[in-house]
Coordinates of C-alpha atoms in Angstrom, one line a residue:
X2 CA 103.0 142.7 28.9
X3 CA 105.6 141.7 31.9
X4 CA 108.5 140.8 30.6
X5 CA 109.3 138.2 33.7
X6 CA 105.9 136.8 33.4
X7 CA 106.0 133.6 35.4
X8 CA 105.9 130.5 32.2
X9 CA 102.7 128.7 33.6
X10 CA 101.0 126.1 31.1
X11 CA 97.4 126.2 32.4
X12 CA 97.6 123.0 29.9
X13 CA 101.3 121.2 31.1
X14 CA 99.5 118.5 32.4
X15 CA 97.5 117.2 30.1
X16 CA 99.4 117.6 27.2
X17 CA 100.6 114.3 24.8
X18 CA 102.5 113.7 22.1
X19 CA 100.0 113.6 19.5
X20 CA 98.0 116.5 20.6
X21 CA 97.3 119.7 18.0
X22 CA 99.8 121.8 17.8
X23 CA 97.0 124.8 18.2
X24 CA 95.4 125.4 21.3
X25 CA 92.7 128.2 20.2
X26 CA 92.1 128.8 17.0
X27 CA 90.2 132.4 16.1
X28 CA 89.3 134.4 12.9
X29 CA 88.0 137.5 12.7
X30 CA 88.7 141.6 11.6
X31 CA 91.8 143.3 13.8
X32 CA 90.8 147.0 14.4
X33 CA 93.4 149.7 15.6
X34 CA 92.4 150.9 19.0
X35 CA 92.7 155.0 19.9
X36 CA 91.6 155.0 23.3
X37 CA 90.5 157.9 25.7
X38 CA 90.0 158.0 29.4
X39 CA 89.6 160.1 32.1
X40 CA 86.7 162.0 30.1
X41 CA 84.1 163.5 32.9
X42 CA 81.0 163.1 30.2
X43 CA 80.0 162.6 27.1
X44 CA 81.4 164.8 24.3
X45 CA 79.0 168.0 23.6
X46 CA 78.9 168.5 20.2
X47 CA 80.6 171.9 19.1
X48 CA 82.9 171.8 21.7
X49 CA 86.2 170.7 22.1
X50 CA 86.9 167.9 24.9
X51 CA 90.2 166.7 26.4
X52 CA 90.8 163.3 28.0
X53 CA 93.3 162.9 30.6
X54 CA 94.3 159.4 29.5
X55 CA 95.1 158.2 25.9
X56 CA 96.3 154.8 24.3
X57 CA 96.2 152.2 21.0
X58 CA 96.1 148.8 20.4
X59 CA 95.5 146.3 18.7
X60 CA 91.6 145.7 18.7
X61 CA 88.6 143.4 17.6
X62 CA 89.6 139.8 17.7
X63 CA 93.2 140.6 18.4
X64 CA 91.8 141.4 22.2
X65 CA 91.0 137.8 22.9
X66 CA 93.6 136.7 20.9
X67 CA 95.8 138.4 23.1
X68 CA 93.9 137.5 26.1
X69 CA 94.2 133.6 25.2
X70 CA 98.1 133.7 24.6
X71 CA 99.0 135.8 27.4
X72 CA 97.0 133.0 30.2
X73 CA 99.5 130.6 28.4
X74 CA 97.5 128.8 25.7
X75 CA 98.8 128.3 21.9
X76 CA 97.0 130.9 19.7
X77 CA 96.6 130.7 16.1
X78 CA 94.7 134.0 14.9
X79 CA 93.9 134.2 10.6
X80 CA 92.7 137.9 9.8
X81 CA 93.6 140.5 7.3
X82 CA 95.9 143.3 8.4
X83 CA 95.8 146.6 6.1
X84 CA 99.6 147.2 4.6
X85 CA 99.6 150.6 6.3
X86 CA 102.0 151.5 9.2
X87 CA 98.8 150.6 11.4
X88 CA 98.9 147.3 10.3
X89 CA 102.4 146.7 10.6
X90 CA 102.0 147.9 14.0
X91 CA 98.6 145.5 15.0
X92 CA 100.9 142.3 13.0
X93 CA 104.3 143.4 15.1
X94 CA 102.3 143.6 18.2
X95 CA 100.3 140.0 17.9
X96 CA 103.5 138.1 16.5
X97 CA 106.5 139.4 18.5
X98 CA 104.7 140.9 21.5
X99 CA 102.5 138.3 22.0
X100 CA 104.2 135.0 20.4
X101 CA 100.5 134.7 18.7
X102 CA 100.6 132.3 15.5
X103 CA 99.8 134.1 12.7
X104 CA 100.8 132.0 9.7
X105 CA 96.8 131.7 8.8
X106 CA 96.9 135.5 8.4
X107 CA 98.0 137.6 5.4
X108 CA 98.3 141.0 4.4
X109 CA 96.1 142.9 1.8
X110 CA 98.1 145.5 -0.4
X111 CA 96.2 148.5 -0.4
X112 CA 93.5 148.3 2.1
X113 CA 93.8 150.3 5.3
X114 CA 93.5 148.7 8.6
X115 CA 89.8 149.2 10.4
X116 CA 90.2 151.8 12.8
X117 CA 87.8 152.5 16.3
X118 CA 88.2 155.1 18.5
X119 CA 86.9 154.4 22.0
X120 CA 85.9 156.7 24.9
X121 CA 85.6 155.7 28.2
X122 CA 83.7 158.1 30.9
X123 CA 81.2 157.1 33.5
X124 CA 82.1 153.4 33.7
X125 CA 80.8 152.4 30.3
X126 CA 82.2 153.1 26.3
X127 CA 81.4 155.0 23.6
X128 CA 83.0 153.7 20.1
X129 CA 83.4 155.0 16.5
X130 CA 84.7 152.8 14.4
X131 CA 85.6 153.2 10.6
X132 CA 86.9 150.2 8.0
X133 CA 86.2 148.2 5.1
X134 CA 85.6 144.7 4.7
X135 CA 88.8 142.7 3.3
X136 CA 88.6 141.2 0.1
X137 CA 89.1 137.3 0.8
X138 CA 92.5 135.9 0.0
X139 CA 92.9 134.0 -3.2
X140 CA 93.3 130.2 -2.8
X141 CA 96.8 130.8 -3.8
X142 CA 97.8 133.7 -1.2
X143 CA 100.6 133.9 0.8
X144 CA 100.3 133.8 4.7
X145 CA 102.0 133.9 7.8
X146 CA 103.6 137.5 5.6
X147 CA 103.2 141.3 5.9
X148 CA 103.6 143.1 2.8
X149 CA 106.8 143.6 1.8
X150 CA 108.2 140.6 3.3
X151 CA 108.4 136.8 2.8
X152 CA 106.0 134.5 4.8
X153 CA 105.9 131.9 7.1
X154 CA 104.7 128.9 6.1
X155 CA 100.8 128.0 5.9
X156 CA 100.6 124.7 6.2
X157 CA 98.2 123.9 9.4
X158 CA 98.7 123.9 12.7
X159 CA 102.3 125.3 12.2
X160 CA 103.7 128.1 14.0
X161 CA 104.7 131.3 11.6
X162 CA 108.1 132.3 11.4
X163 CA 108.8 135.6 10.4
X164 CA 111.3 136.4 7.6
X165 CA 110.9 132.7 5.6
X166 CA 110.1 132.6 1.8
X167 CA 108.2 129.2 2.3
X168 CA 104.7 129.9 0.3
X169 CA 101.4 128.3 1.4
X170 CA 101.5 124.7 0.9
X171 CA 97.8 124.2 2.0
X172 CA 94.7 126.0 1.1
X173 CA 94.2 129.1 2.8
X174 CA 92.1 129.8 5.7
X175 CA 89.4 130.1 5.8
X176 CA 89.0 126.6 3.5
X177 CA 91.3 124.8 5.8
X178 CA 91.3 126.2 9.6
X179 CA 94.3 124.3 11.7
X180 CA 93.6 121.1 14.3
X181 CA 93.4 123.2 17.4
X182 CA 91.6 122.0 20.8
X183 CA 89.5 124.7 20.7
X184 CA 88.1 127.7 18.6
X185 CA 86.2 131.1 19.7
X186 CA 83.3 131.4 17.1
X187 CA 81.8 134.9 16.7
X188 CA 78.0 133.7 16.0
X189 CA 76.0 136.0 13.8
X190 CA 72.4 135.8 12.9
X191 CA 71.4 134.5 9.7
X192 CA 74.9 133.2 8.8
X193 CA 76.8 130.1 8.7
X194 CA 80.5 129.7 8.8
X195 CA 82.0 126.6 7.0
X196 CA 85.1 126.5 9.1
X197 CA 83.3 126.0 12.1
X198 CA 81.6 122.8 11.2
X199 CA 85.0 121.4 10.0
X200 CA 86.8 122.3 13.3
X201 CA 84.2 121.0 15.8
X202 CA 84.3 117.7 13.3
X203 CA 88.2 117.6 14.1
X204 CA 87.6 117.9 17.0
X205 CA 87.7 121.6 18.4
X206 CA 85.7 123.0 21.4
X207 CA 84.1 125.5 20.0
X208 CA 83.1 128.3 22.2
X209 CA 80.2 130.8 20.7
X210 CA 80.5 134.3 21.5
X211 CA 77.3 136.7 20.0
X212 CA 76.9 140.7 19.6
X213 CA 73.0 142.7 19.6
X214 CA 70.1 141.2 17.0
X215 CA 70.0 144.2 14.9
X216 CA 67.4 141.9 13.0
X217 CA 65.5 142.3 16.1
X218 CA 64.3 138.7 16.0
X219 CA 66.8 136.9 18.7
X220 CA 66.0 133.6 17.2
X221 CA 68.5 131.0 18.0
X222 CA 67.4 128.9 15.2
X223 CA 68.7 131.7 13.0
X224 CA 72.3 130.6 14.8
X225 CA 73.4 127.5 12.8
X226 CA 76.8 127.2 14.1
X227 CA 75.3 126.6 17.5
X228 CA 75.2 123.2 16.8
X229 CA 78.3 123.0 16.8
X230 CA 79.2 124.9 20.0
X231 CA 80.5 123.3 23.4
X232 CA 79.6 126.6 25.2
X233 CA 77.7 129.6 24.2
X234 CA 78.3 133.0 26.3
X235 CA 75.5 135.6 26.0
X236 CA 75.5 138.8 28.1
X237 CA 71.9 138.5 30.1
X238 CA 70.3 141.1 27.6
X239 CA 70.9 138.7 24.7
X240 CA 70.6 135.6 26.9
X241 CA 67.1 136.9 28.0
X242 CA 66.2 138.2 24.6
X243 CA 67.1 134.5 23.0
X244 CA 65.4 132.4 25.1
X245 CA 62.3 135.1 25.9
X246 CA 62.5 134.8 29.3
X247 CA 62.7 137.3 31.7
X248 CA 65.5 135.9 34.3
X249 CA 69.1 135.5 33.6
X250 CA 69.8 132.5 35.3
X251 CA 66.5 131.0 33.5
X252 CA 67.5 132.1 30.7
X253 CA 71.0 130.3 31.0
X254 CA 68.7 126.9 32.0
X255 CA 66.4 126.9 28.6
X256 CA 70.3 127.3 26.8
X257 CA 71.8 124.7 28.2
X258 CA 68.9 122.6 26.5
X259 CA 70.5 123.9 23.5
X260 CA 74.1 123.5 23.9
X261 CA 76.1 121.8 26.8
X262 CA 77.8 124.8 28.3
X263 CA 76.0 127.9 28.9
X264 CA 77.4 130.7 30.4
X265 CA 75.6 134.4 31.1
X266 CA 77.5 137.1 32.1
X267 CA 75.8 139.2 34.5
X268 CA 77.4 142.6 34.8
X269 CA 78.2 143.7 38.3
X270 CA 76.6 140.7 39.6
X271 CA 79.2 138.3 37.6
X272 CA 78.4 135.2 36.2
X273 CA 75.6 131.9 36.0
X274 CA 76.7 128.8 34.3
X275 CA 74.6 125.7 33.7
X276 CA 76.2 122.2 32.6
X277 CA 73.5 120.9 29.9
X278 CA 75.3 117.8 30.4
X279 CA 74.9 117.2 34.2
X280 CA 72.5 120.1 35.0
X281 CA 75.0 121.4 37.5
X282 CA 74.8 125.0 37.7
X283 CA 77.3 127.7 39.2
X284 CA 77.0 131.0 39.9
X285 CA 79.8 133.5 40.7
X286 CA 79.9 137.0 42.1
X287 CA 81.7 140.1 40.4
X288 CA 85.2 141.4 42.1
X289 CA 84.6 145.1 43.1
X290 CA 87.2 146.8 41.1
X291 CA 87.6 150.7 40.2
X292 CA 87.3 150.1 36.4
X293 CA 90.0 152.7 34.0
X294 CA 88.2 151.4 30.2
X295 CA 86.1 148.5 30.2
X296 CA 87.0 147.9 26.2
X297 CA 87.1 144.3 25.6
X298 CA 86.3 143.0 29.1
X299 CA 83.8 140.5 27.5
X300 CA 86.6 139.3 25.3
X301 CA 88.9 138.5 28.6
X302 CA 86.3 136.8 29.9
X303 CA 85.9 133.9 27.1
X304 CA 89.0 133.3 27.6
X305 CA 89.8 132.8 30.8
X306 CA 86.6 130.5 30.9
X307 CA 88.1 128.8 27.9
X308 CA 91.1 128.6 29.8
X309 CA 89.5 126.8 32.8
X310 CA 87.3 124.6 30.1
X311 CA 90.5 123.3 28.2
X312 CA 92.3 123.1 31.7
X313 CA 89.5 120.5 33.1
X314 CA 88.6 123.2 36.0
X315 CA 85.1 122.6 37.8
X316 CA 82.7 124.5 36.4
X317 CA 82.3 127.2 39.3
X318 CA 86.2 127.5 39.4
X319 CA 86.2 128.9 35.9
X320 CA 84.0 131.3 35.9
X321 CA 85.6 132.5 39.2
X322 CA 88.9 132.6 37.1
X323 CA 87.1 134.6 34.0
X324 CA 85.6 137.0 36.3
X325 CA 88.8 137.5 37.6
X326 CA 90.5 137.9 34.3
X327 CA 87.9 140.3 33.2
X328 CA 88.2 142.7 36.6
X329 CA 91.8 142.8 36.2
X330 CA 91.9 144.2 32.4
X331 CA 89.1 146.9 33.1
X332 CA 91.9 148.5 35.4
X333 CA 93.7 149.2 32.5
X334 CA 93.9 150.9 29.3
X335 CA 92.6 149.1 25.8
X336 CA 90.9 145.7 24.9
X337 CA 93.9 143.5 23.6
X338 CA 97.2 145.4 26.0
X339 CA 95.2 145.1 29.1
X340 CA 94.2 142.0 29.3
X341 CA 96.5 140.0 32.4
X342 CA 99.1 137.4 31.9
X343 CA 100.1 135.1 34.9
X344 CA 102.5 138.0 36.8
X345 CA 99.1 140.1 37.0
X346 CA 97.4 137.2 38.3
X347 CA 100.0 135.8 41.1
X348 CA 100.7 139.5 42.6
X349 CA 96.9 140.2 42.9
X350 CA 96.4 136.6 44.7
X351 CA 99.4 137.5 47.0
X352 CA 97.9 141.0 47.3
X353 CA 94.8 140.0 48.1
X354 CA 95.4 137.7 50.7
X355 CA 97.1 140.5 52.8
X356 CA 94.6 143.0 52.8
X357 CA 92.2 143.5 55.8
X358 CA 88.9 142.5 56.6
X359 CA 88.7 140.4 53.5
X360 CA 85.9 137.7 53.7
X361 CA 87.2 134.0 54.5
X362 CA 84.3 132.9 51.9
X363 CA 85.4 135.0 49.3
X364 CA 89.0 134.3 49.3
X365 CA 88.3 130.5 49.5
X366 CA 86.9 130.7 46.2
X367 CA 89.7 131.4 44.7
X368 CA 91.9 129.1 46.9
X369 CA 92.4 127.2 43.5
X370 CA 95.1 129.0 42.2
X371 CA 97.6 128.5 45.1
X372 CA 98.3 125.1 42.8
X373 CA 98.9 127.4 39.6
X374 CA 100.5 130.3 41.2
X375 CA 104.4 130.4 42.0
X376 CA 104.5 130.7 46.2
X377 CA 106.0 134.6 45.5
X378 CA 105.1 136.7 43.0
X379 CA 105.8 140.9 42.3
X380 CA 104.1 143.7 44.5
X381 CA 101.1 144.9 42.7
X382 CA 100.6 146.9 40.9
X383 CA 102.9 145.9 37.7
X384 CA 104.1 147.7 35.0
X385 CA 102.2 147.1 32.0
X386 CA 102.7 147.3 27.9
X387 CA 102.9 150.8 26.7
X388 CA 99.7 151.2 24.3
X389 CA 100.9 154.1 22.8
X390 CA 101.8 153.6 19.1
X391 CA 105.7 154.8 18.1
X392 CA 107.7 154.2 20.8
X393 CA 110.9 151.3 19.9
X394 CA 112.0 149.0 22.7

């Protein structure tokens, strides 16, 4: 990440006194990342195959996590991080890199840290992933620690502070998740997650993110924590699959009947949102981009329309703004480290503007950020994080 990003609150404006501390809450596993690019095909089995490009990061739900702090929003993330050096290096990463919260999170002696490795070749992914699920914290665990060193307090909505010896004073995640103004739900078929029901009660947009059926029923009914959602953000496979329709922009219509946001990414073609509440609809085309690893795109996404959502942004101006986020992290290696902070942003806006023969149309659509934007901003293209484990500052 830039060190000189440019300190924009997305939120500055609409922020009072009695607020939540939190601006996303987010649960879920943290994977190490090994990366490969630059592969001309798929691997051949009994052969040997060299990528020209190679990085690791931290992965799963540290990729929106990441995404979420980096656009400027307070990020409280509760997982389980192995006590290998893998997970020392995912918890280092997420805290001091990233300034993400993570005095819901704890560390579980002897259990390794999930691992997936990822190849990218022909525009799309191939992943094989390895890991066990973590044993559940005791209602008495320590958070906000790493093994082997004290912990940050746990008491909700507070910001962890490495190198305290405060214990929890409040029950652990995932009995108590903080106030927070929002939270990123993964939905999964068939089960229901207590803590959602108590955040949305407190409060919390929740914003429902969902993977493949491998049940193979696509029954939204067997979703029960999308009653609870604000916004639910399908690809058009599942979108089309849940609502058994054969149109993705239909299939975003019969969803907003469900919840009030629904939002269905489109590939290539970008993005269709419908307003259950209104009935206003949006629709927004990809940005052309030559993509380097497309790992955790999706996850950039949510949160730059979570961004827009929390910043009060019409409806077409942030999926505009996702899209964007999304085309800029596919140009560079890993799900969590390539996801853009404000810098990114600003010097492909001034970038943009200077190129030739760019449409007047397209350009206007993003005309909103010249009242986010600093008037000058770096030449493109910026240096990025190094997602390579090992190397010290």
């Amino acid at each position: 990440m830039s060190t000189d990003t440019p300190g924009i609150d997305p939120l500055e404006a609409l922020r009072a006194p009695r607020d939540p501390a939190c601006d996303v809450f987010l649960t879920g596993p943290v994977f190490l990342d090994i990366i490969f690019t630059g592969l001309d095909s798929a691997p051949v089995r009994g052969t040997e195959s060299w990528a020209r490009g190679m990085g690791s990061s931290p992965g799963g739900v540290a990729n929106m996590a990441t995404a979420l702090a980096r656009l400027g929003l307070r990020t409280a993330l509760a997982a389980a991080f192995g006590d290998d050096h893998y997970g020392e290096y995912c918890w280092d990463a997420l805290e001091q890199g990233e300034g993400i919260d993570l005095s819901m999170s704890h560390t579980v002696p002897g259990w390794h840290s999930p691992v997936t490795v990822s190849m990218a070749y022909e525009g799309e992914r191939t992943m094989v992933s390895h890991g066990h699920e973590a044993p559940a914290p005791a209602p008495t665990a320590r958070t906000g620690s790493r093994a082997g060193t004290t912990g940050a307090t746990g008491t909700t909505g507070a910001t962890g502070t490495s190198g305290t010896s405060t214990e929890a004073t409040a029950p652990v995640f995932p009995q108590c998740p903080p106030r927070a103004r929002a939270a990123v739900a993964s939905l999964t078929p068939g089960r229901s997650e207590p803590w959602v029901a108590t955040a949305a009660r407190a409060g919390a947009l929740v914003f429902g993110d969902v993977g493949w059926d491998e049940t193979g029923r696509w029954d939204l009914d067997a979703l029960p924590d999308l009653a609870h959602c604000e916004a639910f953000l399908p690809n058009a496979e599942e979108a089309m699959r849940y609502t058994r329709t054969d149109c993705p922009r239909a299939a975003a219509h019969a969803l907003a009947e469900r919840v009030p946001l629904a939002v269905v990414t489109l590939g290539a073609e970008g993005a269709y949102a419908v307003d259950g509440r209104t009935g206003t609809a949006a629709a927004v085309p990809a940005i052309e981009v030559e993509a380097l690893d497309p790992t955790g795109a999706g996850d950039v996404f949510v949160a730059g329309f979570v961004t827009g959502t929390l910043a009060d942004w019409p409806l077409a101006d942030r999926l505009a703004f996702a899209g964007l986020t999304a085309a800029l992290s596919v140009q560079e290696f890993g799900g969590s480290l390539s996801a853009p902070g404000w810098a990114e942003i600003a010097a492909w806006w001034q970038l943009i503007r200077t190129c030739d023969r760019q449409d007047p149309a397209a350009l206007e659509r993003y005309a909103f950020l010249d009242d986010l934007l600093p008037a000058t901003a770096r030449a493109w293209p910026l240096r990025r994080a190094v997602p390579t484990i090992g190397f010290r500052q």
